[in-house]
Coordinates of C-alpha atoms and ligand atoms in Angstrom, one line a residue:
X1 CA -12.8 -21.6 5.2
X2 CA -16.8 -21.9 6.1
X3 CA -19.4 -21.7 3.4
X4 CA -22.1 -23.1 4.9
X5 CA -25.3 -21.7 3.3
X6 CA -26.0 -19.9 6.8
X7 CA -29.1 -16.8 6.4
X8 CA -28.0 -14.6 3.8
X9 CA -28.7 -10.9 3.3
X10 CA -27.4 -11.4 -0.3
X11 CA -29.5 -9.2 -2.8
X12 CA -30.9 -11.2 -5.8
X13 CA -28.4 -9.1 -7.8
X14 CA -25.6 -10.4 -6.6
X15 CA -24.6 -13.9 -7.5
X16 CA -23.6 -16.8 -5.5
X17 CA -20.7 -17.9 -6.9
X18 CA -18.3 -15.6 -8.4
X19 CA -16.4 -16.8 -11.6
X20 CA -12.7 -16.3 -12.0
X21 CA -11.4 -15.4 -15.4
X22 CA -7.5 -15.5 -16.9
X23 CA -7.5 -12.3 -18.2
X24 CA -5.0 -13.2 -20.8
X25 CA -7.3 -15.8 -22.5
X26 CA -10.5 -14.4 -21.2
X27 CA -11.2 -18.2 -20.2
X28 CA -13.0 -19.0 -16.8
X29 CA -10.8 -20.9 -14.6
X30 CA -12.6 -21.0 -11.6
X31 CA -15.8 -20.4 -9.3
X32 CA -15.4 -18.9 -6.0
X33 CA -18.1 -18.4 -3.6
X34 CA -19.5 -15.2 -2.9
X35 CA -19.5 -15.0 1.0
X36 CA -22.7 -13.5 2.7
X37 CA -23.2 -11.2 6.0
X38 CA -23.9 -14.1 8.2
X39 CA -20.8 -16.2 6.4
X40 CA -18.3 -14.0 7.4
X41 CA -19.8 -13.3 10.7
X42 CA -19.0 -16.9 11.2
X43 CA -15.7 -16.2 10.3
X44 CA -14.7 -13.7 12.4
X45 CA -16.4 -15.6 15.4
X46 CA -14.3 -18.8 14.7
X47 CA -11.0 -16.2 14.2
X48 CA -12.1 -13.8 17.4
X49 CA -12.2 -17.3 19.9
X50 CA -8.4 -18.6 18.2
X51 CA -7.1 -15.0 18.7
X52 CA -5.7 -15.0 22.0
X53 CA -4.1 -18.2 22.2
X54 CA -2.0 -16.8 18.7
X55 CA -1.5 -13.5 21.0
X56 CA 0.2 -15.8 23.7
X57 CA 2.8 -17.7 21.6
X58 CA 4.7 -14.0 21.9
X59 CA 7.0 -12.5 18.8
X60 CA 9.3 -15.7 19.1
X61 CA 6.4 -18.0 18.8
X62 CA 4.5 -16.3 16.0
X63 CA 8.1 -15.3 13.8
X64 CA 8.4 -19.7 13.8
X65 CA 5.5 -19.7 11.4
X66 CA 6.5 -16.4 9.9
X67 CA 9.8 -18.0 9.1
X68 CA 8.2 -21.3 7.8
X69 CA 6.4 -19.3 5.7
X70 CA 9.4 -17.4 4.6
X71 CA 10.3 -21.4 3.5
X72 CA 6.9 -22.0 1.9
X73 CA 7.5 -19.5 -0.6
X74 CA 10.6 -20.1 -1.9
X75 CA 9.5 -23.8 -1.9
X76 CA 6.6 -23.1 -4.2
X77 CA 7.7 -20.3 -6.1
X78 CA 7.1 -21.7 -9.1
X79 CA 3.2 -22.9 -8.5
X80 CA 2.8 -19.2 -6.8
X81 CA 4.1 -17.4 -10.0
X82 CA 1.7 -19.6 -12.3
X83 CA -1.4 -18.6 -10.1
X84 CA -0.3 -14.8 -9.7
X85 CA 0.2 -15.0 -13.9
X86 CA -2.8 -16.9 -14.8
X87 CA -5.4 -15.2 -12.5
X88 CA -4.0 -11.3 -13.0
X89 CA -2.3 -11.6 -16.3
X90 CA 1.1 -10.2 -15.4
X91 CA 4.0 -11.5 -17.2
X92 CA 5.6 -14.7 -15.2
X93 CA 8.7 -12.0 -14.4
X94 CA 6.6 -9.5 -12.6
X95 CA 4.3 -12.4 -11.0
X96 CA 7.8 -13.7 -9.5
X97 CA 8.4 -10.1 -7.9
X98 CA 5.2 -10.7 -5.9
X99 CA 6.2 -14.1 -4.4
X100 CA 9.7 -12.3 -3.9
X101 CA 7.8 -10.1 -1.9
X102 CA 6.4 -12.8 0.0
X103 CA 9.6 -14.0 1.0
X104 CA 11.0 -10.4 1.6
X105 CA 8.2 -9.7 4.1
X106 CA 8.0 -12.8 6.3
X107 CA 11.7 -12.8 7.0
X108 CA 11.5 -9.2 7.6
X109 CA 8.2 -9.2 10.0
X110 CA 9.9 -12.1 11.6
X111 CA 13.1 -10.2 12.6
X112 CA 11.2 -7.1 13.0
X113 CA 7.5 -7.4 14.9
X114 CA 9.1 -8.1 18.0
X115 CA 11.6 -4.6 18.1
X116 CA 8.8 -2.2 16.7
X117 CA 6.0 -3.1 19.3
X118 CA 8.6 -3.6 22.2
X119 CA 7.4 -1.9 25.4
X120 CA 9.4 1.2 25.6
X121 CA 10.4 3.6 28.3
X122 CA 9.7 6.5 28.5
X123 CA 11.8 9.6 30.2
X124 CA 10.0 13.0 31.2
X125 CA 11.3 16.0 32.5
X126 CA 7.8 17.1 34.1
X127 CA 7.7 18.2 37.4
X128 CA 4.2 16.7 37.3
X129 CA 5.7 12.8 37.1
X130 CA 8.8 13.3 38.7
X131 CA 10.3 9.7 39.9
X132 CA 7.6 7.9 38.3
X133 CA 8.3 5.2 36.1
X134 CA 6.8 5.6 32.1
X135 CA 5.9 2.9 29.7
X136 CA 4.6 2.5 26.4
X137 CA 3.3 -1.0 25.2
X138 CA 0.8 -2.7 22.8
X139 CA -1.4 -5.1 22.1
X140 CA -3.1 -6.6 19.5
X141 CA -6.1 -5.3 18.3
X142 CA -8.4 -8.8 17.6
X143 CA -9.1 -10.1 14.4
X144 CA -7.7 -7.6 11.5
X145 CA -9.8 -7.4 8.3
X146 CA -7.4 -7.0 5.5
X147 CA -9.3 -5.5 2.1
X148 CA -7.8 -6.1 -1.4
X149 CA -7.4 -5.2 -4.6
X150 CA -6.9 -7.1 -8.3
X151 CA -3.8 -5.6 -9.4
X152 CA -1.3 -7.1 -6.8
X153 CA -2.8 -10.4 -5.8
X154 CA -0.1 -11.3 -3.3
X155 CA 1.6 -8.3 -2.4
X156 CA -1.1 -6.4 -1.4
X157 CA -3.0 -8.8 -0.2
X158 CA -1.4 -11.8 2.0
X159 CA 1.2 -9.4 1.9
X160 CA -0.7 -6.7 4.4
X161 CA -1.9 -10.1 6.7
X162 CA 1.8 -10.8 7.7
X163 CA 1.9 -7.7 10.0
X164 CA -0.8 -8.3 11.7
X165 CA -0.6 -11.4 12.1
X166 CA 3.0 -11.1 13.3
X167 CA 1.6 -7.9 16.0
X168 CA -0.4 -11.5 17.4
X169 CA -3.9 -10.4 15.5
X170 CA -6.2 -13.1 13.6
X171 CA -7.0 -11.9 10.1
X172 CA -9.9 -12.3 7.5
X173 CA -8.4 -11.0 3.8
X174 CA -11.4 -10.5 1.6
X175 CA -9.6 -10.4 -1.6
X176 CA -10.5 -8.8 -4.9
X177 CA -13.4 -10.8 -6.6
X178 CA -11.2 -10.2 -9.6
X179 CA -8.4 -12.2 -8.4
X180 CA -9.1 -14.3 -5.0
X181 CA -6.7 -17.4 -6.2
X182 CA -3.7 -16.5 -4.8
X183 CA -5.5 -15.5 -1.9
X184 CA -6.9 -19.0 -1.5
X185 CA -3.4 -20.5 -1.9
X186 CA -2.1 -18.7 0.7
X187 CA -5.1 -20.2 3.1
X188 CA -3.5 -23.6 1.6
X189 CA -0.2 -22.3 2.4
X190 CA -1.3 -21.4 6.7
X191 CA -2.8 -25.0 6.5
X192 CA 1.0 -26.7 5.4
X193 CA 2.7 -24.4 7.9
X194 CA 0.5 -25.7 10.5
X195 CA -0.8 -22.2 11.5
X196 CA -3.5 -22.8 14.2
X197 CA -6.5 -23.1 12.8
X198 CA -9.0 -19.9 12.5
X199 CA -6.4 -17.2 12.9
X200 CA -6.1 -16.4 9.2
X201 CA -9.0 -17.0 6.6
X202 CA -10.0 -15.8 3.6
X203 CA -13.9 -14.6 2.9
X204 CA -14.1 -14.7 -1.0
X205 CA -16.4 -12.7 -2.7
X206 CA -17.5 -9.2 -4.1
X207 CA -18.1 -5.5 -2.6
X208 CA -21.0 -6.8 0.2
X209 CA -18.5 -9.4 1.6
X210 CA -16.3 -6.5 1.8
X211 CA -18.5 -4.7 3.5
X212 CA -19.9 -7.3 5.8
X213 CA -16.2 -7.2 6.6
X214 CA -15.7 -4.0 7.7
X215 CA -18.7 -4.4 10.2
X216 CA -17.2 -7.1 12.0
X217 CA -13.5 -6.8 12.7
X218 CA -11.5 -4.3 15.2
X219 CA -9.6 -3.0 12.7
X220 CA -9.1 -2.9 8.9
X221 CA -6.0 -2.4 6.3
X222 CA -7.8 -1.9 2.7
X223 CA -6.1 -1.3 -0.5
X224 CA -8.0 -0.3 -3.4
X225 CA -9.3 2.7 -5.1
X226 CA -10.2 6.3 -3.6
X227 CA -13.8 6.0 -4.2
X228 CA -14.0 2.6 -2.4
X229 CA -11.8 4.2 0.4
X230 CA -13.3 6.8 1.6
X231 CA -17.0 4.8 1.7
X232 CA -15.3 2.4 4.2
X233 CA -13.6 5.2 5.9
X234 CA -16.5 6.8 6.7
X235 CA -17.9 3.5 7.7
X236 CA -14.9 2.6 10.2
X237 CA -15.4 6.1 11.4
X238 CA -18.7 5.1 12.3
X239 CA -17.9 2.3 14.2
X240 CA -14.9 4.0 15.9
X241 CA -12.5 1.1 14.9
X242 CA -8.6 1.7 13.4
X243 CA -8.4 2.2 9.3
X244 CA -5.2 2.2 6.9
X245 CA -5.8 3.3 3.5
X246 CA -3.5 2.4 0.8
X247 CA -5.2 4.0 -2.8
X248 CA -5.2 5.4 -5.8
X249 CA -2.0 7.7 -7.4
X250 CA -0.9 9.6 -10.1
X251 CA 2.3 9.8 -10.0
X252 CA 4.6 12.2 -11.3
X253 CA 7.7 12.2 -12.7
X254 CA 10.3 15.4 -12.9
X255 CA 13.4 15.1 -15.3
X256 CA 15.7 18.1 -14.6
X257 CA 18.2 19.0 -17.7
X258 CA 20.9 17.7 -15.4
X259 CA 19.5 14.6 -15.4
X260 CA 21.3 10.9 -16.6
X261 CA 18.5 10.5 -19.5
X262 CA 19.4 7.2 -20.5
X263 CA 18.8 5.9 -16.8
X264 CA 15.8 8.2 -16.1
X265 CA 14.3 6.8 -19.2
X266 CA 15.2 2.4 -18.3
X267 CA 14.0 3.1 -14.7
X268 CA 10.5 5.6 -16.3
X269 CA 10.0 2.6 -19.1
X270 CA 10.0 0.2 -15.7
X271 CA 7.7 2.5 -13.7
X272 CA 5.3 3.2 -16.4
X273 CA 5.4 -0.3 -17.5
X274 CA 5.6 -2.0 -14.7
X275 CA 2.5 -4.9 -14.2
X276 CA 1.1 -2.9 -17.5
X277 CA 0.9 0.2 -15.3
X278 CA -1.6 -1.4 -12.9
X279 CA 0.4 -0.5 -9.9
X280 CA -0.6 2.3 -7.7
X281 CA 3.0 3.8 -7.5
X282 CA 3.7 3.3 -11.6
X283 CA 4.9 6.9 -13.3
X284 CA 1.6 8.0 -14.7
X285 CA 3.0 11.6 -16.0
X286 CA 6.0 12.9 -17.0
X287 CA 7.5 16.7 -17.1
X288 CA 10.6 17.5 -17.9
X289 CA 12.8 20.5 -18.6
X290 CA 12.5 22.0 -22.4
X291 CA 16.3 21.6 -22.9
X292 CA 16.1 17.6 -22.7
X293 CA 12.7 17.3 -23.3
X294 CA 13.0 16.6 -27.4
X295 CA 16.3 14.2 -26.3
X296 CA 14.4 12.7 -23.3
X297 CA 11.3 11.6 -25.8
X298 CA 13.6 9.6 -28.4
X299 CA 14.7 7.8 -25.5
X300 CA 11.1 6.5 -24.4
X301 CA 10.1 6.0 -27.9
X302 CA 12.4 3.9 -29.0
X303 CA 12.1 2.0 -25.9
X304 CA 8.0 1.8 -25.8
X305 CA 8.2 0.5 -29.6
X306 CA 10.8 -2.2 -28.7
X307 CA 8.0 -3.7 -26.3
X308 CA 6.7 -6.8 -26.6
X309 CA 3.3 -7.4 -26.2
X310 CA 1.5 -10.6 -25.3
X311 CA 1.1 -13.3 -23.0
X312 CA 3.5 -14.4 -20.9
X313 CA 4.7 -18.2 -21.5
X314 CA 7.8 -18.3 -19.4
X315 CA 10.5 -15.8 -18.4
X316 CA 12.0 -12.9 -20.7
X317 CA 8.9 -14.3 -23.1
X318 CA 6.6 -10.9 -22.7
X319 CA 7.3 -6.7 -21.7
X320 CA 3.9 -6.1 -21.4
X321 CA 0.9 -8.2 -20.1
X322 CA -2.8 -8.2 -20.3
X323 CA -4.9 -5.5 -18.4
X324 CA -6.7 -7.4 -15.4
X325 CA -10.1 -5.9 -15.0
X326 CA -12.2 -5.3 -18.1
X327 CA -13.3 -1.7 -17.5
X328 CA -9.7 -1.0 -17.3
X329 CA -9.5 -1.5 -21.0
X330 CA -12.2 1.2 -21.6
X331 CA -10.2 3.9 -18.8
X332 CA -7.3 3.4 -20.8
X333 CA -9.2 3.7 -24.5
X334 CA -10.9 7.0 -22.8
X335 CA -8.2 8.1 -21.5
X336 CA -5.9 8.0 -25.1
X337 CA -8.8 8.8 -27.5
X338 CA -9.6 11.7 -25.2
X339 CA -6.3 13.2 -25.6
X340 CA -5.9 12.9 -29.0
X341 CA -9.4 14.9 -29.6
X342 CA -7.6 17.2 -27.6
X343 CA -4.3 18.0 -29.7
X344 CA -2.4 15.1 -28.3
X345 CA -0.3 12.7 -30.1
X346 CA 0.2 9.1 -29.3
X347 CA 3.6 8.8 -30.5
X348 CA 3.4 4.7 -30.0
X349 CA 0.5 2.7 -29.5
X350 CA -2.5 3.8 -29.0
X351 CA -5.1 1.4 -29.3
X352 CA -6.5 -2.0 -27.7
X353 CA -4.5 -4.9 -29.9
X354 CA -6.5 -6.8 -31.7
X355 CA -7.3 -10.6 -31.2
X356 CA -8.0 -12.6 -27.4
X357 CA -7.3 -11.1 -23.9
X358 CA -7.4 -7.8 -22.3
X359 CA -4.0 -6.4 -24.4
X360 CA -3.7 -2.1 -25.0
X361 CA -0.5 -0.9 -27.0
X362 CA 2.4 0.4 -25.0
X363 CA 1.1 4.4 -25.6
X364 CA 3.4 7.7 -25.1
X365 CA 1.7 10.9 -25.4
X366 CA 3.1 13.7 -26.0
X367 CA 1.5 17.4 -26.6
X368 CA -0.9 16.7 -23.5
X369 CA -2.0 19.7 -21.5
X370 CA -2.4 19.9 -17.3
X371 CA -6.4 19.1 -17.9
X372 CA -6.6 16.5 -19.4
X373 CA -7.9 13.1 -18.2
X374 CA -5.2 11.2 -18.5
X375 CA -3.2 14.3 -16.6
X376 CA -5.5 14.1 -14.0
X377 CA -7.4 10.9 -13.5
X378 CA -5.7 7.7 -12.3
X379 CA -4.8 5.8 -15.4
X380 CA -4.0 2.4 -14.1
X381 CA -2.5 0.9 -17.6
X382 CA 0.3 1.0 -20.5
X383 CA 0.4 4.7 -21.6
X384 CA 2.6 7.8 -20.8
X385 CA 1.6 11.4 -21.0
X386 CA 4.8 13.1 -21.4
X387 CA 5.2 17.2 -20.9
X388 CA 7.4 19.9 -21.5
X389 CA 7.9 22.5 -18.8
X390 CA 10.3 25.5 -18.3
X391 CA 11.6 24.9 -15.4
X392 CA 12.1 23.1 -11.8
X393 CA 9.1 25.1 -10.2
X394 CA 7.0 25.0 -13.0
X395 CA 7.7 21.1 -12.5
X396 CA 7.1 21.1 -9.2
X397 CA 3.7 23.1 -9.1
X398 CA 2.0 20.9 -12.1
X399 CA 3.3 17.7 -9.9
X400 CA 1.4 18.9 -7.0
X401 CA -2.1 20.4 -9.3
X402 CA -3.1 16.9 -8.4
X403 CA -5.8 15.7 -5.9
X404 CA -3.6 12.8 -5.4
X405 CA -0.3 12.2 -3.8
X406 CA 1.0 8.9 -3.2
X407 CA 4.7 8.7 -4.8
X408 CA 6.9 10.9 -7.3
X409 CA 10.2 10.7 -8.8
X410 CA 13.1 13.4 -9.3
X411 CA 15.7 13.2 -11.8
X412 CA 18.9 15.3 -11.3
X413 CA 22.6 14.2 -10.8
X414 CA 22.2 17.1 -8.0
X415 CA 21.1 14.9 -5.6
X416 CA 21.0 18.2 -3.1
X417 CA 18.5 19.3 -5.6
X418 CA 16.9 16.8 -6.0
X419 CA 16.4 16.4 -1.7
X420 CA 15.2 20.1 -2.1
X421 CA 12.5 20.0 -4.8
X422 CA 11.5 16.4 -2.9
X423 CA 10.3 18.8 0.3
X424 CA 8.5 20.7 -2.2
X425 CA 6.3 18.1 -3.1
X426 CA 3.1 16.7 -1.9
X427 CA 3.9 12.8 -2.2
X428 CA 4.3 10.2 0.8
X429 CA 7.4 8.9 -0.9
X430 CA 9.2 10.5 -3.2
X431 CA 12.7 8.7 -5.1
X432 CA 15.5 10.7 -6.6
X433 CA 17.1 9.2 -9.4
X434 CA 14.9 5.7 -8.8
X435 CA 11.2 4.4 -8.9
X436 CA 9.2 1.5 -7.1
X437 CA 12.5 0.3 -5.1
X438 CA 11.6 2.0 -1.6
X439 CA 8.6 -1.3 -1.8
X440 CA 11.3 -3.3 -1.2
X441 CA 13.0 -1.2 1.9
X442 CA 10.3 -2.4 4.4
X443 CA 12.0 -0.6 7.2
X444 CA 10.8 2.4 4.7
X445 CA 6.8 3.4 5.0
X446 CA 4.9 4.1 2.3
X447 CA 1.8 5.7 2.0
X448 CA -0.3 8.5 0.5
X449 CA -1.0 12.1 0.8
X450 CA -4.6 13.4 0.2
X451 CA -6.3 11.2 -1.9
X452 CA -3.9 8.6 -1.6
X453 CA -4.6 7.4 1.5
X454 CA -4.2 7.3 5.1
X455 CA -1.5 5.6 7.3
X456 CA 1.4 3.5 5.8
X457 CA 2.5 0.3 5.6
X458 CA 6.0 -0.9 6.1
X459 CA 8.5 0.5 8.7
X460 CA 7.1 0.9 12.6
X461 CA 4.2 2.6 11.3
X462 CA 3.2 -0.6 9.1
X463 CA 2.8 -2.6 12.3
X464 CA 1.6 -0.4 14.9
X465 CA -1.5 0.4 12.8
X466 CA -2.6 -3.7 14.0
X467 CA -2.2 -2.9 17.4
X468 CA -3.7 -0.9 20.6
X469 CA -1.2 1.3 22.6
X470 CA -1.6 1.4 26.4
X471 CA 0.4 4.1 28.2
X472 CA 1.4 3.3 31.8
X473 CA 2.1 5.2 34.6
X474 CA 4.0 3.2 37.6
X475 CA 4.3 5.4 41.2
X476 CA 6.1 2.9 43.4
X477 CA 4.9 2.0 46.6
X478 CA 6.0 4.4 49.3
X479 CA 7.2 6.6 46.6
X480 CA 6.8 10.4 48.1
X481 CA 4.3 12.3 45.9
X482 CA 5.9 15.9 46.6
X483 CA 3.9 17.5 43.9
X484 CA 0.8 15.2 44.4
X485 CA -1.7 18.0 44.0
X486 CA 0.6 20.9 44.1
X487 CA -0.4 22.7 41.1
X488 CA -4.1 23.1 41.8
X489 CA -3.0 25.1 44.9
X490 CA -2.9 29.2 44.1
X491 CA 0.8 29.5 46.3
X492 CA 2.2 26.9 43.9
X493 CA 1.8 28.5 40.6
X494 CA 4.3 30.3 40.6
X495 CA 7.2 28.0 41.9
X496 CA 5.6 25.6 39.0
X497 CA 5.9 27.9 36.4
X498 CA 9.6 28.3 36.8
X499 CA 10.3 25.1 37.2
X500 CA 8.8 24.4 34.0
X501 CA 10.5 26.7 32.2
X502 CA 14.1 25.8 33.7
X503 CA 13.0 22.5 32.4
X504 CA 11.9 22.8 29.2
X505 CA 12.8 26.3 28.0
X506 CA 11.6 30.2 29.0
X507 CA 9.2 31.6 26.9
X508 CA 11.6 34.9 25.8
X509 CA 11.4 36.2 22.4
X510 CA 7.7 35.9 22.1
X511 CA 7.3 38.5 19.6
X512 CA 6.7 37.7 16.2
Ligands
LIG1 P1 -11.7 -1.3 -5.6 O1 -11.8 -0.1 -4.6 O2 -12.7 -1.4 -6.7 O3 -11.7 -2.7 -4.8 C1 -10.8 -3.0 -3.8 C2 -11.4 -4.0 -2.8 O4 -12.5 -3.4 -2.1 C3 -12.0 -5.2 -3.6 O5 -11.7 -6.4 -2.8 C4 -13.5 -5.0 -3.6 O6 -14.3 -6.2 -3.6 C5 -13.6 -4.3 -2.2 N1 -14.8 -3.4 -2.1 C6 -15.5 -2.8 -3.1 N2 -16.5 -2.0 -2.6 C7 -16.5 -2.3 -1.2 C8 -17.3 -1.8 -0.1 N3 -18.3 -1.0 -0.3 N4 -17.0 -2.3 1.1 C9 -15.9 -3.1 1.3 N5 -15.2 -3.6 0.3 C10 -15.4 -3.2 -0.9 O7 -10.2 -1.2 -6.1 P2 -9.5 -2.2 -7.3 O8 -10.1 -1.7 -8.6 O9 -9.6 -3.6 -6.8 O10 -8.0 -1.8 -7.2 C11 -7.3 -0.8 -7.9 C12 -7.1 0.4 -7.1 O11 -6.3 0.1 -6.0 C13 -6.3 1.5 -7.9 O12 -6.9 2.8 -7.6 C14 -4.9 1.4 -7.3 O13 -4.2 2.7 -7.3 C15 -5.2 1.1 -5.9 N6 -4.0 0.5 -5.2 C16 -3.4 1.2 -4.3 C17 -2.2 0.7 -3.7 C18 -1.5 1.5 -2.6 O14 -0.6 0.9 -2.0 N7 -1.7 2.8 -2.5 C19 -1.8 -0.6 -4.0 C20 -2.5 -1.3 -5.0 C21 -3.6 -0.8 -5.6

């Protein structure tokens, strides 16, 4: 990685070096630098000129280091975990998830690049093409800026670089100033595979090295909040270049009368809790059906008061982990306090625990009403509004009164139910008697509905986002070109016309 102190549009607000904390201690660990305009321009020169010699070493070439990768991680899954834990504050379990992850999706871009950007042919029934030969292929789009957030350092971080490096792209990840570590090990980790040098790098620093970003590459994957999103949308708009936006949720959980409660309530305790409910696709409200609802509380109750609380020191050692970013613990406070002035009750928890670190009480609210903030806003940490309703439609049209609409869950042991209310509801993914698992199906794509986000990642959709499509149009040489300007000539229309519509239906029945 470059720093050289090249000219800098740096304001005097905005530091030089950026300092790391553990947000579990509130310690500094470390100082990264905070990369200026003319840094990362440097960058992306240096990644632009390696590009298409990475593009030339084909799928086969580029799934080798994919797959030494794949080793890397399991090698060092120990040292990863520590980073993840110490720079994020998740417990060591959930830090182990990411680096699982990891694994997960260099074996599976490995296998996988190569099939979904595969030239494919293409068969038409128009008269206009007859005996030509179709094609679809790709190619990569340059050098890939991939955008970050805190919350996930790996996963949805390096983890977004392996497709596109695998669709034969360079990449620059500017990471979360929050969290840039595990970001930088990775960089350590290209250097051990022996990934040639310049086609990934990492630009450390805060929002203007994000933005110096943005100006520079061909295309750009961010991850991060709504707000953030649509100011680099519009900016990628600008500049006419490709943009995948992975952001913000709340997202809703429906628990039918029918449901299995004990499950529905493990699996919610996991969604909710999950990374302290820093995780874009964590249950952030709950309604369920009056007849279970009093039953379907107990359950979470007694689960959120068994939590435990703290920092992690090892495995099984802590449920619930320190919140990452500082303002989060002032969301969170607003979020509860606000509730309770508004007839709530916070039937556990409820306020920030006492004593060093970033640590909230597990919180479950119950009484909340459809407007309030923590309802309505994104949430991002330990508590659970929990509502009654009357019914599956009632359910469904509070899930949907939301401006977001990344994920929901259903719980019903009707599972044709549960596929029915799913088509009802405005959510990119939505899981019937699960949560989070579809993350690790990465032939699945996720993404989000309206304020959630544009494009997906995983499945074919997750890759073809990295690359430029080229459709190709072969007549052979000598070919006869019978209808080579036939349908511009008056006699023709008609003979056209019916051809068409022997070929691809009449239009009878036109009336509404
Ligand atoms: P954020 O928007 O504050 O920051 C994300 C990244 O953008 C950071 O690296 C930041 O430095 C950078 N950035 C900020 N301003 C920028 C600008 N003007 N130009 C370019 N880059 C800029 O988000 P965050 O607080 O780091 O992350 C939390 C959010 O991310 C939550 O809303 C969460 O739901 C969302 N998220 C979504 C997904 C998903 O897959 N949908 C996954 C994880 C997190």
């Amino acid at each position: 990685m470059t720093t050289t102190a090249a000219s800098s549009k740096r304001t005097p607000a905005e530091p030089a070096v950026i300092q790391v904390e553990n947000p579990s201690t509130g310690a500094v660990i470390q100082e990264i630098p905070n990369l200026t305009e003319a840094q990362v321009a440097e960058l992306v020169v240096r990644a632009r000129a390696a590009q298409p010699a990475w593009a030339a070493l084909g799928f086969d070439g580029r799934a080798r280091y994919l797959r030494r990768m794949q080793k890397w991680f399991i090698d060092n899954t120990e040292r990863i975990t520590h980073q993840i834990h110490d720079e994020n504050g998740k417990s060591i379990d959930e830090a182990t998830i990411e680096v699982m992850y990891g694994v997960l999706a260099s074996s599976f871009w490995a296998k996988n690049a190569g099939k979904y950007l595969a030239d494919e042919k293409v068969s038409s029934r128009s008269p206009f093409v007859l005996g030509r030969k179709l094609l679809i292929r790709y190619e990569p789009l340059g050098v890939v800026g991939v955008i970050g957030p805190w919350n996930n350092p790996l996963l949805n971080n390096f983890g977004d670089v392996i497709p596109a490096l695998a669709a034969g792209n360079s990449v620059i990840l500017k990471p979360s100033e929050v969290t840039p570590l595990t970001s930088l090990l990775m960089a350590e980790m290209c250097l051990a595979v022996g990934l040639p040098a310049d086609v990934f790098a990492v630009a450390t620093g805060a929002a203007g090295t994000g933005a110096a970003l943005v100006e520079q590459v061909d295309g750009l994957m961010f991850t991060g909040s709504t707000r953030t999103g649509k100011k680099i949308a519009g900016r990628c708009g600008e500049r006419l270049i490709p943009v995948s936006l992975e952001l913000g949720g709340k997202d809703p959980v429906i628990v039918l009368a029918d449901a299995d409660l004990e499950r529905a309530a493990n699996v919610t305790l996991f969604s909710a809790m999950h990374n302290t409910g820093q995780t874009c696709t964590s249950s952030e409200r709950v309604y369920v059906e009056a007849p279970v609802y009093d039953e379907f509380v107990a359950l979470m109750t007694s689960r959120f008061e068994s939590l435990r609380v703290g920092e992690s020191t090892g495995f099984g050692t802590s449920d619930a982990g320190s919140l990452t970013f500082p303002p989060q613990l002032d969301i969170v406070s607003r979020h509860v306090d606000e509730a309770v002035q508004e007839g709530a009750t916070a039937v556990t928890g409820g306020r920030v625990k006492p004593g060093p670190g970033r640590f909230f009480e597990p919180t479950l609210l119950t009484g909340v009403t459809q407007d309030m903030a923590c309802m309505r806003e994104e949430t991002f940490g330990p508590t659970l509004p929990i509502m009654k309703v009357a019914d599956a439609d009632e359910a469904v049209r509070l899930a949907n009164d939301s401006a977001y609409g990344l994920q929901a869950a259903v719980w019903t042991k009707d599972t044709t139910k549960g596929q029915e209310i799913a088509r009802k509801l405005q959510a990119g993914t939505v899981t019937i008697n699960d949560a989070l698992a579809n993350y690790f199906a990465l032939e699945l794509p996720m993404g989000g509905w309206k304020d959630s986000g544009l494009g997906a990642r995983h499945g074919k959709d997750g890759i073809r986002k990295f690359v430029n499509r080229q459709s190709v149009l072969v007549t052979r040489f000598g070919q006869k070109n019978e209808l080579h300007g036939m349908p511009f000539k008056a006699k023709n229309f008609g003979v056209l016309t019916k051809l068409i519509s022997t070929l691809y239906g009449h239009p009878r029945n036109t009336k509404a």
